[in-house]
């Protein structure tokens, strides 16, 4: 078997150099754990003392930009919402010949399948803590982000209405990406366009812009013995129901998560009827990136079902 790309001697040397600068002393890797099965990028943990380093590799041209945006998002949530996020090692981003590396302090985790009811509940409370941070406008002036590998335009819209922001900055760009990928046929694309025209009547009460995780599916929360940690964020100020719709986007979560959320913030009774509307942009993203695979093909049906639900 070929070695993991992160285990190349030159790559390990640069990781050790960055970790030593972070420690202000000599740091040496004592081993590596491959975590590729849990991420869309090659990644893993380099073990060492007194800390280990989580490293993610992106070989794409925009990898450095994507990782920089990820660090900005983690910092924003940590500062504004006082929630836990991983800390960067040294500068956090390294540019190498093999691509760009994201370096974060690795955290000992409780596996999702071993989480207690209280730990699931704490994830809901962390999400609610972020949603209690508000702004006057939907979007984020300071920086754009990435939803997976796709660019996320965070610019506010002129009207500052949620339906317009969701249409112009989320649904329409991702619909275009899905069509351009060749994986979304013309008829369902036209159906989505018609749904977009009707958004103002579908979005429910106008929300106050809340600080979102942005990609809040459950794998993007890590549980430690001291509490939840938010990962892989793509933040902006938006409708809090977006995050609530994504937590069980790929797999069910216990009711405890939603109960924990409601310890701090109530959930509108209409959320259940709007949940698929908020997932639609994610369905389009999967089609654009992975629509030809066994994983991605079923999302064509999810798009069709969502459009039918809101006719």
PDB file of C-alpha atoms in Angstrom:
ATOM      1  CA  UNK A   1       0.000   0.000   0.000  1.00  0.00           C
ATOM      2  CA  UNK A   2       1.210   3.501  -0.787  1.00  0.00           C
ATOM      3  CA  UNK A   3       1.959   5.861   2.068  1.00  0.00           C
ATOM      4  CA  UNK A   4      -0.540   8.506   3.047  1.00  0.00           C
ATOM      5  CA  UNK A   5       0.305  11.828   1.309  1.00  0.00           C
ATOM      6  CA  UNK A   6       0.725  13.494   4.696  1.00  0.00           C
ATOM      7  CA  UNK A   7       3.404  10.984   5.671  1.00  0.00           C
ATOM      8  CA  UNK A   8       5.887  12.170   3.061  1.00  0.00           C
ATOM      9  CA  UNK A   9       9.148  13.051   4.769  1.00  0.00           C
ATOM     10  CA  UNK A  10       9.150  16.643   3.549  1.00  0.00           C
ATOM     11  CA  UNK A  11       5.563  17.176   4.754  1.00  0.00           C
ATOM     12  CA  UNK A  12       6.228  15.682   8.197  1.00  0.00           C
ATOM     13  CA  UNK A  13       9.303  17.889   8.534  1.00  0.00           C
ATOM     14  CA  UNK A  14       7.255  21.054   7.917  1.00  0.00           C
ATOM     15  CA  UNK A  15       4.534  19.952  10.335  1.00  0.00           C
ATOM     16  CA  UNK A  16       7.138  19.318  13.030  1.00  0.00           C
ATOM     17  CA  UNK A  17       8.679  22.717  12.324  1.00  0.00           C
ATOM     18  CA  UNK A  18       5.323  24.489  12.688  1.00  0.00           C
ATOM     19  CA  UNK A  19       4.444  22.567  15.860  1.00  0.00           C
ATOM     20  CA  UNK A  20       7.849  23.390  17.354  1.00  0.00           C
ATOM     21  CA  UNK A  21       7.284  27.088  16.667  1.00  0.00           C
ATOM     22  CA  UNK A  22       3.846  26.807  18.265  1.00  0.00           C
ATOM     23  CA  UNK A  23       5.337  25.124  21.340  1.00  0.00           C
ATOM     24  CA  UNK A  24       8.422  27.369  21.446  1.00  0.00           C
ATOM     25  CA  UNK A  25      10.375  24.146  21.865  1.00  0.00           C
ATOM     26  CA  UNK A  26      11.170  20.971  19.976  1.00  0.00           C
ATOM     27  CA  UNK A  27       8.135  18.954  18.896  1.00  0.00           C
ATOM     28  CA  UNK A  28       8.476  15.559  17.183  1.00  0.00           C
ATOM     29  CA  UNK A  29       5.761  13.337  15.732  1.00  0.00           C
ATOM     30  CA  UNK A  30       5.555   9.928  17.369  1.00  0.00           C
ATOM     31  CA  UNK A  31       2.944   8.446  15.053  1.00  0.00           C
ATOM     32  CA  UNK A  32       0.116   9.111  12.604  1.00  0.00           C
ATOM     33  CA  UNK A  33      -3.584   8.183  12.528  1.00  0.00           C
ATOM     34  CA  UNK A  34      -5.279   8.274   9.127  1.00  0.00           C
ATOM     35  CA  UNK A  35      -8.730   9.968   9.248  1.00  0.00           C
ATOM     36  CA  UNK A  36      -9.503  10.037   5.521  1.00  0.00           C
ATOM     37  CA  UNK A  37     -12.736   8.103   6.065  1.00  0.00           C
ATOM     38  CA  UNK A  38     -14.154  11.047   8.023  1.00  0.00           C
ATOM     39  CA  UNK A  39     -13.430  13.937   5.667  1.00  0.00           C
ATOM     40  CA  UNK A  40     -13.482  15.015   2.030  1.00  0.00           C
ATOM     41  CA  UNK A  41      -9.752  15.892   2.208  1.00  0.00           C
ATOM     42  CA  UNK A  42      -6.773  13.692   3.107  1.00  0.00           C
ATOM     43  CA  UNK A  43      -6.331  14.243   6.832  1.00  0.00           C
ATOM     44  CA  UNK A  44      -5.094  12.707  10.032  1.00  0.00           C
ATOM     45  CA  UNK A  45      -3.536  13.255  13.445  1.00  0.00           C
ATOM     46  CA  UNK A  46       0.191  13.469  14.107  1.00  0.00           C
ATOM     47  CA  UNK A  47       0.710  12.375  17.683  1.00  0.00           C
ATOM     48  CA  UNK A  48       3.183  14.088  19.983  1.00  0.00           C
ATOM     49  CA  UNK A  49       3.724  15.733  23.358  1.00  0.00           C
ATOM     50  CA  UNK A  50       2.404  17.885  24.942  1.00  0.00           C
ATOM     51  CA  UNK A  51      -0.166  18.072  22.130  1.00  0.00           C
ATOM     52  CA  UNK A  52      -1.042  16.310  18.893  1.00  0.00           C
ATOM     53  CA  UNK A  53      -1.726  18.013  15.567  1.00  0.00           C
ATOM     54  CA  UNK A  54      -4.707  17.510  13.276  1.00  0.00           C
ATOM     55  CA  UNK A  55      -3.651  18.113   9.669  1.00  0.00           C
ATOM     56  CA  UNK A  56      -5.782  18.433   6.536  1.00  0.00           C
ATOM     57  CA  UNK A  57      -4.384  18.572   2.981  1.00  0.00           C
ATOM     58  CA  UNK A  58      -5.901  20.369  -0.005  1.00  0.00           C
ATOM     59  CA  UNK A  59      -4.109  20.057  -3.342  1.00  0.00           C
ATOM     60  CA  UNK A  60      -6.477  22.421  -5.191  1.00  0.00           C
ATOM     61  CA  UNK A  61      -5.294  25.867  -6.279  1.00  0.00           C
ATOM     62  CA  UNK A  62      -7.688  27.570  -3.847  1.00  0.00           C
ATOM     63  CA  UNK A  63      -6.723  25.329  -0.918  1.00  0.00           C
ATOM     64  CA  UNK A  64      -4.856  28.048   0.947  1.00  0.00           C
ATOM     65  CA  UNK A  65      -7.775  30.437   0.519  1.00  0.00           C
ATOM     66  CA  UNK A  66     -10.242  27.799   1.703  1.00  0.00           C
ATOM     67  CA  UNK A  67      -8.235  26.956   4.815  1.00  0.00           C
ATOM     68  CA  UNK A  68      -7.736  30.642   5.619  1.00  0.00           C
ATOM     69  CA  UNK A  69     -11.501  31.156   5.444  1.00  0.00           C
ATOM     70  CA  UNK A  70     -11.985  28.140   7.700  1.00  0.00           C
ATOM     71  CA  UNK A  71      -9.645  29.623  10.313  1.00  0.00           C
ATOM     72  CA  UNK A  72     -11.441  32.983  10.086  1.00  0.00           C
ATOM     73  CA  UNK A  73     -14.763  31.227  10.631  1.00  0.00           C
ATOM     74  CA  UNK A  74     -13.530  29.310  13.664  1.00  0.00           C
ATOM     75  CA  UNK A  75     -12.118  32.521  15.135  1.00  0.00           C
ATOM     76  CA  UNK A  76     -15.347  34.423  14.528  1.00  0.00           C
ATOM     77  CA  UNK A  77     -17.482  31.845  16.322  1.00  0.00           C
ATOM     78  CA  UNK A  78     -15.021  31.521  19.190  1.00  0.00           C
ATOM     79  CA  UNK A  79     -14.847  35.285  19.761  1.00  0.00           C
ATOM     80  CA  UNK A  80     -18.453  36.307  19.134  1.00  0.00           C
ATOM     81  CA  UNK A  81     -20.334  33.316  20.563  1.00  0.00           C
ATOM     82  CA  UNK A  82     -17.812  32.069  23.163  1.00  0.00           C
ATOM     83  CA  UNK A  83     -18.144  28.517  21.827  1.00  0.00           C
ATOM     84  CA  UNK A  84     -15.220  26.114  21.644  1.00  0.00           C
ATOM     85  CA  UNK A  85     -13.429  25.672  18.321  1.00  0.00           C
ATOM     86  CA  UNK A  86     -10.056  24.053  17.529  1.00  0.00           C
ATOM     87  CA  UNK A  87      -7.034  26.334  17.913  1.00  0.00           C
ATOM     88  CA  UNK A  88      -4.603  26.737  15.007  1.00  0.00           C
ATOM     89  CA  UNK A  89      -1.079  25.399  15.343  1.00  0.00           C
ATOM     90  CA  UNK A  90       1.370  28.228  14.577  1.00  0.00           C
ATOM     91  CA  UNK A  91      -0.151  30.245  11.696  1.00  0.00           C
ATOM     92  CA  UNK A  92      -2.622  27.455  10.999  1.00  0.00           C
ATOM     93  CA  UNK A  93      -2.014  27.257   7.239  1.00  0.00           C
ATOM     94  CA  UNK A  94       1.115  26.011   5.465  1.00  0.00           C
ATOM     95  CA  UNK A  95       1.701  26.259   1.723  1.00  0.00           C
ATOM     96  CA  UNK A  96       3.838  23.377   0.392  1.00  0.00           C
ATOM     97  CA  UNK A  97       4.655  21.919  -2.983  1.00  0.00           C
ATOM     98  CA  UNK A  98       2.108  19.175  -2.303  1.00  0.00           C
ATOM     99  CA  UNK A  99      -0.646  21.730  -1.655  1.00  0.00           C
ATOM    100  CA  UNK A 100      -1.902  23.575   1.398  1.00  0.00           C
ATOM    101  CA  UNK A 101      -2.078  22.224   4.944  1.00  0.00           C
ATOM    102  CA  UNK A 102      -4.457  23.201   7.723  1.00  0.00           C
ATOM    103  CA  UNK A 103      -2.930  22.614  11.174  1.00  0.00           C
ATOM    104  CA  UNK A 104      -5.085  22.535  14.313  1.00  0.00           C
ATOM    105  CA  UNK A 105      -4.519  21.273  17.813  1.00  0.00           C
ATOM    106  CA  UNK A 106      -6.004  17.772  17.947  1.00  0.00           C
ATOM    107  CA  UNK A 107      -8.593  17.148  20.652  1.00  0.00           C
ATOM    108  CA  UNK A 108      -9.401  13.826  22.344  1.00  0.00           C
ATOM    109  CA  UNK A 109     -12.967  13.041  21.374  1.00  0.00           C
ATOM    110  CA  UNK A 110     -15.924  10.997  22.498  1.00  0.00           C
ATOM    111  CA  UNK A 111     -17.128   9.098  19.377  1.00  0.00           C
ATOM    112  CA  UNK A 112     -20.592  10.097  18.188  1.00  0.00           C
ATOM    113  CA  UNK A 113     -21.962   6.622  18.871  1.00  0.00           C
ATOM    114  CA  UNK A 114     -20.777   6.885  22.496  1.00  0.00           C
ATOM    115  CA  UNK A 115     -22.232  10.331  23.240  1.00  0.00           C
ATOM    116  CA  UNK A 116     -24.512  10.521  26.254  1.00  0.00           C
ATOM    117  CA  UNK A 117     -27.874  12.287  26.194  1.00  0.00           C
ATOM    118  CA  UNK A 118     -26.278  15.210  28.030  1.00  0.00           C
ATOM    119  CA  UNK A 119     -23.489  15.432  25.446  1.00  0.00           C
ATOM    120  CA  UNK A 120     -25.984  15.545  22.577  1.00  0.00           C
ATOM    121  CA  UNK A 121     -27.887  18.183  24.520  1.00  0.00           C
ATOM    122  CA  UNK A 122     -24.697  20.240  24.931  1.00  0.00           C
ATOM    123  CA  UNK A 123     -24.293  20.357  21.138  1.00  0.00           C
ATOM    124  CA  UNK A 124     -27.757  21.902  20.882  1.00  0.00           C
ATOM    125  CA  UNK A 125     -26.854  24.482  23.521  1.00  0.00           C
ATOM    126  CA  UNK A 126     -23.630  25.401  21.676  1.00  0.00           C
ATOM    127  CA  UNK A 127     -25.614  25.947  18.487  1.00  0.00           C
ATOM    128  CA  UNK A 128     -28.130  28.079  20.372  1.00  0.00           C
ATOM    129  CA  UNK A 129     -25.288  30.130  21.870  1.00  0.00           C
ATOM    130  CA  UNK A 130     -24.125  31.034  18.370  1.00  0.00           C
ATOM    131  CA  UNK A 131     -27.667  31.885  17.300  1.00  0.00           C
ATOM    132  CA  UNK A 132     -27.975  34.362  20.178  1.00  0.00           C
ATOM    133  CA  UNK A 133     -25.352  36.519  18.445  1.00  0.00           C
ATOM    134  CA  UNK A 134     -27.101  38.873  16.025  1.00  0.00           C
ATOM    135  CA  UNK A 135     -26.301  41.416  13.356  1.00  0.00           C
ATOM    136  CA  UNK A 136     -28.298  44.003  11.463  1.00  0.00           C
ATOM    137  CA  UNK A 137     -27.772  42.383   8.046  1.00  0.00           C
ATOM    138  CA  UNK A 138     -27.936  38.925   6.545  1.00  0.00           C
ATOM    139  CA  UNK A 139     -24.561  37.726   5.277  1.00  0.00           C
ATOM    140  CA  UNK A 140     -21.078  38.648   6.411  1.00  0.00           C
ATOM    141  CA  UNK A 141     -19.163  41.698   5.263  1.00  0.00           C
ATOM    142  CA  UNK A 142     -15.704  40.591   6.446  1.00  0.00           C
ATOM    143  CA  UNK A 143     -15.063  37.465   4.371  1.00  0.00           C
ATOM    144  CA  UNK A 144     -16.635  34.870   2.129  1.00  0.00           C
ATOM    145  CA  UNK A 145     -16.406  31.167   2.833  1.00  0.00           C
ATOM    146  CA  UNK A 146     -16.707  27.695   1.386  1.00  0.00           C
ATOM    147  CA  UNK A 147     -19.528  25.167   1.687  1.00  0.00           C
ATOM    148  CA  UNK A 148     -17.494  22.015   1.217  1.00  0.00           C
ATOM    149  CA  UNK A 149     -15.286  22.781  -1.796  1.00  0.00           C
ATOM    150  CA  UNK A 150     -17.774  25.288  -3.235  1.00  0.00           C
ATOM    151  CA  UNK A 151     -17.369  29.013  -2.781  1.00  0.00           C
ATOM    152  CA  UNK A 152     -19.884  30.648  -0.465  1.00  0.00           C
ATOM    153  CA  UNK A 153     -20.759  34.262  -1.243  1.00  0.00           C
ATOM    154  CA  UNK A 154     -21.531  36.033   2.031  1.00  0.00           C
ATOM    155  CA  UNK A 155     -22.158  39.523   0.674  1.00  0.00           C
ATOM    156  CA  UNK A 156     -25.331  41.116   2.067  1.00  0.00           C
ATOM    157  CA  UNK A 157     -28.129  41.821  -0.412  1.00  0.00           C
ATOM    158  CA  UNK A 158     -29.593  45.257  -1.027  1.00  0.00           C
ATOM    159  CA  UNK A 159     -33.067  44.465   0.324  1.00  0.00           C
ATOM    160  CA  UNK A 160     -31.709  42.817   3.494  1.00  0.00           C
ATOM    161  CA  UNK A 161     -34.616  40.354   3.385  1.00  0.00           C
ATOM    162  CA  UNK A 162     -33.929  36.722   4.236  1.00  0.00           C
ATOM    163  CA  UNK A 163     -35.839  35.333   1.218  1.00  0.00           C
ATOM    164  CA  UNK A 164     -33.706  37.460  -1.114  1.00  0.00           C
ATOM    165  CA  UNK A 165     -30.444  36.511   0.578  1.00  0.00           C
ATOM    166  CA  UNK A 166     -31.304  32.806   0.522  1.00  0.00           C
ATOM    167  CA  UNK A 167     -32.225  33.030  -3.156  1.00  0.00           C
ATOM    168  CA  UNK A 168     -29.365  35.232  -4.392  1.00  0.00           C
ATOM    169  CA  UNK A 169     -26.492  33.933  -2.243  1.00  0.00           C
ATOM    170  CA  UNK A 170     -27.403  30.271  -1.695  1.00  0.00           C
ATOM    171  CA  UNK A 171     -30.007  28.694  -3.976  1.00  0.00           C
ATOM    172  CA  UNK A 172     -29.258  30.415  -7.297  1.00  0.00           C
ATOM    173  CA  UNK A 173     -25.436  30.028  -7.184  1.00  0.00           C
ATOM    174  CA  UNK A 174     -25.682  26.366  -6.149  1.00  0.00           C
ATOM    175  CA  UNK A 175     -28.371  25.697  -8.745  1.00  0.00           C
ATOM    176  CA  UNK A 176     -25.993  27.147 -11.340  1.00  0.00           C
ATOM    177  CA  UNK A 177     -23.154  24.932 -10.057  1.00  0.00           C
ATOM    178  CA  UNK A 178     -25.359  21.834 -10.192  1.00  0.00           C
ATOM    179  CA  UNK A 179     -26.469  22.613 -13.766  1.00  0.00           C
ATOM    180  CA  UNK A 180     -22.920  23.429 -14.893  1.00  0.00           C
ATOM    181  CA  UNK A 181     -21.721  20.102 -13.482  1.00  0.00           C
ATOM    182  CA  UNK A 182     -23.952  18.346 -16.024  1.00  0.00           C
ATOM    183  CA  UNK A 183     -25.601  16.322 -13.240  1.00  0.00           C
ATOM    184  CA  UNK A 184     -28.854  18.264 -12.825  1.00  0.00           C
ATOM    185  CA  UNK A 185     -31.188  17.916 -15.827  1.00  0.00           C
ATOM    186  CA  UNK A 186     -33.058  20.869 -17.275  1.00  0.00           C
ATOM    187  CA  UNK A 187     -36.530  19.955 -15.977  1.00  0.00           C
ATOM    188  CA  UNK A 188     -35.700  19.750 -12.234  1.00  0.00           C
ATOM    189  CA  UNK A 189     -33.517  22.841 -12.636  1.00  0.00           C
ATOM    190  CA  UNK A 190     -36.521  24.742 -14.014  1.00  0.00           C
ATOM    191  CA  UNK A 191     -38.622  23.445 -11.118  1.00  0.00           C
ATOM    192  CA  UNK A 192     -36.099  24.871  -8.648  1.00  0.00           C
ATOM    193  CA  UNK A 193     -36.148  28.208 -10.472  1.00  0.00           C
ATOM    194  CA  UNK A 194     -39.925  28.363 -10.088  1.00  0.00           C
ATOM    195  CA  UNK A 195     -39.610  27.561  -6.390  1.00  0.00           C
ATOM    196  CA  UNK A 196     -37.087  30.389  -5.989  1.00  0.00           C
ATOM    197  CA  UNK A 197     -39.635  32.824  -7.409  1.00  0.00           C
ATOM    198  CA  UNK A 198     -42.073  31.783  -4.678  1.00  0.00           C
ATOM    199  CA  UNK A 199     -39.611  31.998  -1.767  1.00  0.00           C
ATOM    200  CA  UNK A 200     -41.122  35.124  -0.154  1.00  0.00           C
ATOM    201  CA  UNK A 201     -44.351  33.184   0.466  1.00  0.00           C
ATOM    202  CA  UNK A 202     -42.533  30.078   1.758  1.00  0.00           C
ATOM    203  CA  UNK A 203     -39.911  31.401   4.179  1.00  0.00           C
ATOM    204  CA  UNK A 204     -42.205  32.129   7.118  1.00  0.00           C
ATOM    205  CA  UNK A 205     -41.721  34.982   9.590  1.00  0.00           C
ATOM    206  CA  UNK A 206     -38.746  37.255   8.907  1.00  0.00           C
ATOM    207  CA  UNK A 207     -35.971  36.240  11.331  1.00  0.00           C
ATOM    208  CA  UNK A 208     -33.361  38.368  13.050  1.00  0.00           C
ATOM    209  CA  UNK A 209     -29.969  37.660  11.404  1.00  0.00           C
ATOM    210  CA  UNK A 210     -28.231  35.096  13.660  1.00  0.00           C
ATOM    211  CA  UNK A 211     -24.655  33.868  13.632  1.00  0.00           C
ATOM    212  CA  UNK A 212     -24.697  30.442  11.965  1.00  0.00           C
ATOM    213  CA  UNK A 213     -22.289  27.533  12.003  1.00  0.00           C
ATOM    214  CA  UNK A 214     -23.112  27.364   8.303  1.00  0.00           C
ATOM    215  CA  UNK A 215     -22.402  23.646   7.775  1.00  0.00           C
ATOM    216  CA  UNK A 216     -23.918  22.250  10.950  1.00  0.00           C
ATOM    217  CA  UNK A 217     -24.309  18.600   9.979  1.00  0.00           C
ATOM    218  CA  UNK A 218     -23.571  16.455  12.996  1.00  0.00           C
ATOM    219  CA  UNK A 219     -20.085  15.332  11.894  1.00  0.00           C
ATOM    220  CA  UNK A 220     -18.988  18.953  12.210  1.00  0.00           C
ATOM    221  CA  UNK A 221     -19.341  18.860  15.987  1.00  0.00           C
ATOM    222  CA  UNK A 222     -16.724  17.122  18.090  1.00  0.00           C
ATOM    223  CA  UNK A 223     -17.505  16.016  21.654  1.00  0.00           C
ATOM    224  CA  UNK A 224     -14.796  16.169  24.292  1.00  0.00           C
ATOM    225  CA  UNK A 225     -15.017  15.381  27.978  1.00  0.00           C
ATOM    226  CA  UNK A 226     -15.275  19.122  28.633  1.00  0.00           C
ATOM    227  CA  UNK A 227     -17.946  19.935  26.062  1.00  0.00           C
ATOM    228  CA  UNK A 228     -18.755  20.322  22.347  1.00  0.00           C
ATOM    229  CA  UNK A 229     -16.344  21.800  19.796  1.00  0.00           C
ATOM    230  CA  UNK A 230     -17.492  23.301  16.483  1.00  0.00           C
ATOM    231  CA  UNK A 231     -15.595  22.154  13.374  1.00  0.00           C
ATOM    232  CA  UNK A 232     -15.544  22.918   9.622  1.00  0.00           C
ATOM    233  CA  UNK A 233     -17.630  26.048  10.005  1.00  0.00           C
ATOM    234  CA  UNK A 234     -18.853  28.294   7.185  1.00  0.00           C
ATOM    235  CA  UNK A 235     -20.391  31.128   9.208  1.00  0.00           C
ATOM    236  CA  UNK A 236     -22.515  34.094   8.258  1.00  0.00           C
ATOM    237  CA  UNK A 237     -25.572  35.820   9.704  1.00  0.00           C
ATOM    238  CA  UNK A 238     -28.696  34.077   8.525  1.00  0.00           C
ATOM    239  CA  UNK A 239     -31.840  32.199   9.497  1.00  0.00           C
ATOM    240  CA  UNK A 240     -31.166  29.960  12.531  1.00  0.00           C
ATOM    241  CA  UNK A 241     -33.380  27.270  11.001  1.00  0.00           C
ATOM    242  CA  UNK A 242     -30.655  26.660   8.401  1.00  0.00           C
ATOM    243  CA  UNK A 243     -28.392  25.117  11.052  1.00  0.00           C
ATOM    244  CA  UNK A 244     -31.281  23.225  12.629  1.00  0.00           C
ATOM    245  CA  UNK A 245     -32.160  21.730   9.243  1.00  0.00           C
ATOM    246  CA  UNK A 246     -28.596  20.564   8.628  1.00  0.00           C
ATOM    247  CA  UNK A 247     -27.844  18.807  11.927  1.00  0.00           C
ATOM    248  CA  UNK A 248     -29.702  15.678  10.776  1.00  0.00           C
ATOM    249  CA  UNK A 249     -29.138  16.289   7.071  1.00  0.00           C
ATOM    250  CA  UNK A 250     -27.199  13.044   6.518  1.00  0.00           C
ATOM    251  CA  UNK A 251     -28.242  10.962   9.534  1.00  0.00           C
ATOM    252  CA  UNK A 252     -30.745  11.214  12.401  1.00  0.00           C
ATOM    253  CA  UNK A 253     -29.762  12.806  15.712  1.00  0.00           C
ATOM    254  CA  UNK A 254     -31.359  12.219  19.114  1.00  0.00           C
ATOM    255  CA  UNK A 255     -34.122  14.516  20.245  1.00  0.00           C
ATOM    256  CA  UNK A 256     -31.752  15.550  23.039  1.00  0.00           C
ATOM    257  CA  UNK A 257     -29.907  17.905  20.650  1.00  0.00           C
ATOM    258  CA  UNK A 258     -33.070  19.870  19.910  1.00  0.00           C
ATOM    259  CA  UNK A 259     -34.061  19.822  23.585  1.00  0.00           C
ATOM    260  CA  UNK A 260     -30.674  21.308  24.486  1.00  0.00           C
ATOM    261  CA  UNK A 261     -31.142  23.992  21.861  1.00  0.00           C
ATOM    262  CA  UNK A 262     -34.515  24.898  23.350  1.00  0.00           C
ATOM    263  CA  UNK A 263     -32.936  25.285  26.768  1.00  0.00           C
ATOM    264  CA  UNK A 264     -31.745  28.633  25.370  1.00  0.00           C
ATOM    265  CA  UNK A 265     -33.712  29.419  22.196  1.00  0.00           C
ATOM    266  CA  UNK A 266     -37.216  28.422  21.132  1.00  0.00           C
ATOM    267  CA  UNK A 267     -37.868  26.714  17.793  1.00  0.00           C
ATOM    268  CA  UNK A 268     -40.731  28.133  15.738  1.00  0.00           C
ATOM    269  CA  UNK A 269     -43.632  25.744  15.222  1.00  0.00           C
ATOM    270  CA  UNK A 270     -43.359  26.194  11.461  1.00  0.00           C
ATOM    271  CA  UNK A 271     -39.786  24.911  11.292  1.00  0.00           C
ATOM    272  CA  UNK A 272     -40.841  21.345  10.544  1.00  0.00           C
ATOM    273  CA  UNK A 273     -42.728  22.519   7.456  1.00  0.00           C
ATOM    274  CA  UNK A 274     -39.738  24.596   6.277  1.00  0.00           C
ATOM    275  CA  UNK A 275     -36.974  22.081   7.017  1.00  0.00           C
ATOM    276  CA  UNK A 276     -36.666  20.699   3.460  1.00  0.00           C
ATOM    277  CA  UNK A 277     -36.688  24.207   2.005  1.00  0.00           C
ATOM    278  CA  UNK A 278     -33.550  25.004   4.022  1.00  0.00           C
ATOM    279  CA  UNK A 279     -31.907  21.732   2.965  1.00  0.00           C
ATOM    280  CA  UNK A 280     -32.413  22.374  -0.744  1.00  0.00           C
ATOM    281  CA  UNK A 281     -29.198  24.387  -1.160  1.00  0.00           C
ATOM    282  CA  UNK A 282     -27.289  21.490   0.394  1.00  0.00           C
ATOM    283  CA  UNK A 283     -28.899  18.982  -1.951  1.00  0.00           C
ATOM    284  CA  UNK A 284     -27.814  21.121  -4.908  1.00  0.00           C
ATOM    285  CA  UNK A 285     -24.275  21.308  -3.502  1.00  0.00           C
ATOM    286  CA  UNK A 286     -24.017  17.516  -3.268  1.00  0.00           C
ATOM    287  CA  UNK A 287     -25.211  17.163  -6.860  1.00  0.00           C
ATOM    288  CA  UNK A 288     -22.683  19.750  -8.065  1.00  0.00           C
ATOM    289  CA  UNK A 289     -19.762  18.046  -6.307  1.00  0.00           C
ATOM    290  CA  UNK A 290     -20.673  14.370  -6.185  1.00  0.00           C
ATOM    291  CA  UNK A 291     -23.827  13.884  -8.235  1.00  0.00           C
ATOM    292  CA  UNK A 292     -22.432  11.088 -10.395  1.00  0.00           C
ATOM    293  CA  UNK A 293     -21.515   8.812  -7.474  1.00  0.00           C
ATOM    294  CA  UNK A 294     -23.619   6.234  -5.669  1.00  0.00           C
ATOM    295  CA  UNK A 295     -23.734   8.656  -2.744  1.00  0.00           C
ATOM    296  CA  UNK A 296     -24.730  11.695  -4.779  1.00  0.00           C
ATOM    297  CA  UNK A 297     -27.291  10.260  -7.231  1.00  0.00           C
ATOM    298  CA  UNK A 298     -30.128   9.950  -4.664  1.00  0.00           C
ATOM    299  CA  UNK A 299     -29.990  13.703  -4.122  1.00  0.00           C
ATOM    300  CA  UNK A 300     -31.669  14.225  -7.503  1.00  0.00           C
ATOM    301  CA  UNK A 301     -34.706  12.545  -5.976  1.00  0.00           C
ATOM    302  CA  UNK A 302     -34.440  14.716  -2.874  1.00  0.00           C
ATOM    303  CA  UNK A 303     -34.507  17.843  -5.023  1.00  0.00           C
ATOM    304  CA  UNK A 304     -37.603  16.584  -6.843  1.00  0.00           C
ATOM    305  CA  UNK A 305     -39.320  15.678  -3.563  1.00  0.00           C
ATOM    306  CA  UNK A 306     -38.535  19.104  -2.085  1.00  0.00           C
ATOM    307  CA  UNK A 307     -39.922  20.963  -5.086  1.00  0.00           C
ATOM    308  CA  UNK A 308     -43.086  18.822  -4.967  1.00  0.00           C
ATOM    309  CA  UNK A 309     -43.471  19.524  -1.247  1.00  0.00           C
ATOM    310  CA  UNK A 310     -43.683  23.291  -1.820  1.00  0.00           C
ATOM    311  CA  UNK A 311     -45.854  23.401  -4.920  1.00  0.00           C
TER     312      UNK A 311
END
